Tab-separated table of C-alpha atoms in Angstrom:
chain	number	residue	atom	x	y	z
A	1	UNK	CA	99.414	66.643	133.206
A	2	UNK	CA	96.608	67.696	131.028
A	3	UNK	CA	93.991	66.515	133.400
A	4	UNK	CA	95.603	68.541	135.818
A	5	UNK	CA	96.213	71.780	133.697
A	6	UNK	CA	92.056	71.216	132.540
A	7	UNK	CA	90.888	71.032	136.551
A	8	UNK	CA	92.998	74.299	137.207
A	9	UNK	CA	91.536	76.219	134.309
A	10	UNK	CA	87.861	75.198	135.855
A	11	UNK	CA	88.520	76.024	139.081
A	12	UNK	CA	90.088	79.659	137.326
A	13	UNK	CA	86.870	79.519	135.214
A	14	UNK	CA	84.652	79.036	137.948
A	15	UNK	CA	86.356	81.842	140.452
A	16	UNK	CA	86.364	84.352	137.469
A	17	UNK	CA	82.081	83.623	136.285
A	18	UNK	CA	81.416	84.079	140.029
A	19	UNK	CA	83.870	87.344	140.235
A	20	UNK	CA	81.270	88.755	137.823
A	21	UNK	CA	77.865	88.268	138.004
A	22	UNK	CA	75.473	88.459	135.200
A	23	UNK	CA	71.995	90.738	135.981
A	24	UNK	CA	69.037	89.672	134.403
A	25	UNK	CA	66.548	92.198	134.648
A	26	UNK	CA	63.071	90.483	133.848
A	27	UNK	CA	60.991	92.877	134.955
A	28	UNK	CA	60.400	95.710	132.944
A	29	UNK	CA	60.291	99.119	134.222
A	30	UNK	CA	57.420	101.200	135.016
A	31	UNK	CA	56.549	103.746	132.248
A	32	UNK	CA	57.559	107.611	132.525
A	33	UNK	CA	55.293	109.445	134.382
A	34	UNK	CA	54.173	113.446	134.837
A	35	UNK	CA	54.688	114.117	131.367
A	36	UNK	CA	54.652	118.102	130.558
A	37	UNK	CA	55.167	119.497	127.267
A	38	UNK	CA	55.878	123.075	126.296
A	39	UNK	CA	55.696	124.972	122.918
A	40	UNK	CA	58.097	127.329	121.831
A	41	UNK	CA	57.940	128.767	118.519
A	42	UNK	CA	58.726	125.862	115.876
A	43	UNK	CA	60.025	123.757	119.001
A	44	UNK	CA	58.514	121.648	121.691
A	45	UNK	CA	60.112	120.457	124.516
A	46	UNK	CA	59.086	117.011	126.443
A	47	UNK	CA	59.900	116.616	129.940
A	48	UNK	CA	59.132	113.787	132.186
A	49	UNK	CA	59.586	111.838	135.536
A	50	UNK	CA	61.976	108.520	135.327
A	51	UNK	CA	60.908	105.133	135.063
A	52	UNK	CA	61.903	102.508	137.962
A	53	UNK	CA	63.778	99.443	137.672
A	54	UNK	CA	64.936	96.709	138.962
A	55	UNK	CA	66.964	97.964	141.918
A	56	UNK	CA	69.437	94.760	141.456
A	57	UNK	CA	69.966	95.483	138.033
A	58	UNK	CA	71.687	98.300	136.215
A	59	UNK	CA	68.918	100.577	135.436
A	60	UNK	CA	67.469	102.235	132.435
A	61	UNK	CA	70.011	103.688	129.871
A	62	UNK	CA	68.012	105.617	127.996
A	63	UNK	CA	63.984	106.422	126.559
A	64	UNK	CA	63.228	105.862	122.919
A	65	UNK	CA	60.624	109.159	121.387
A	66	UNK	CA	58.237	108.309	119.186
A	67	UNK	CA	56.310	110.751	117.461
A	68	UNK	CA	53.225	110.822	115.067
A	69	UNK	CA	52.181	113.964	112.768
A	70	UNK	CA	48.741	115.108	111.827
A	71	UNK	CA	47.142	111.237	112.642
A	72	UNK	CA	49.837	109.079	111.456
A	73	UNK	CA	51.830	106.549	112.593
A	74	UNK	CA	54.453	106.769	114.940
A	75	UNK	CA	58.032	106.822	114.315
A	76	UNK	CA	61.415	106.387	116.085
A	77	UNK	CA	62.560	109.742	116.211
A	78	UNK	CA	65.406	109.396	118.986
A	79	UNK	CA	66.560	108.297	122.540
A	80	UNK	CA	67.717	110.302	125.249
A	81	UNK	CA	69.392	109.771	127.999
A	82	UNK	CA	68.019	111.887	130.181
A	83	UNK	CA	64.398	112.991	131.241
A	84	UNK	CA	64.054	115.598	128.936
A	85	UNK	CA	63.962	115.829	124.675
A	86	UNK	CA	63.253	119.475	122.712
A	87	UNK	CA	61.731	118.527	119.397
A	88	UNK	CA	63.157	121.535	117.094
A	89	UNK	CA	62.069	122.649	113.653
A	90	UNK	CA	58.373	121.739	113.853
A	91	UNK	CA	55.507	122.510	111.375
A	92	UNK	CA	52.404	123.467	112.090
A	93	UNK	CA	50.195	120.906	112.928
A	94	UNK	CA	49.225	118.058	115.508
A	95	UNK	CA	51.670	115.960	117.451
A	96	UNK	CA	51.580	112.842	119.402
A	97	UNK	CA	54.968	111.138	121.497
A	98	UNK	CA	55.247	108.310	123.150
């Protein structure tokens, strides 16, 4: 009986993996492209054209902003989830994202 009960749950195991397949995206996607910025008062605002992906997979979920201040290094300031991140409260000074 348990041989039985153990070739039924593989067969269940089996249907269910195959019910759901797994993506795995090993491509990366292209970078961003048509970057614009614009400065408003203390603010700036960063706008952009997607990245492609993997049609087969699930896409991209969201864009991690870096920024560096006046020459430094660059820090994880945020994701967003769509093509476009304001930047508010700024000082004076020189910016780089990525």
């Amino acid at each position: 009986m348990k041989k039985i009960s153990l070739i039924i749950f593989g067969i269940f195991l089996i249907s269910l993996i195959n019910a759901f397949p797994i993506c795995v995206d090993k491509t990366p996607p292209s970078s961003p492209s048509n970057l614009t910025l614009i400065i408003s008062g203390n603010n700036i605002e960063l706008d952009w054209d997607p990245a492609i992906d993997e049609p087969e997979c699930s896409g991209i979920s969201h864009y991690d902003i870096y920024r560096g201040f006046n020459e430094g290094n660059l820090t994880f300031i945020s994701n967003a989830t769509t093509t476009n991140y304001i930047d508010v409260g700024l000082s004076p000074g020189t910016y780089i994202y990525t």
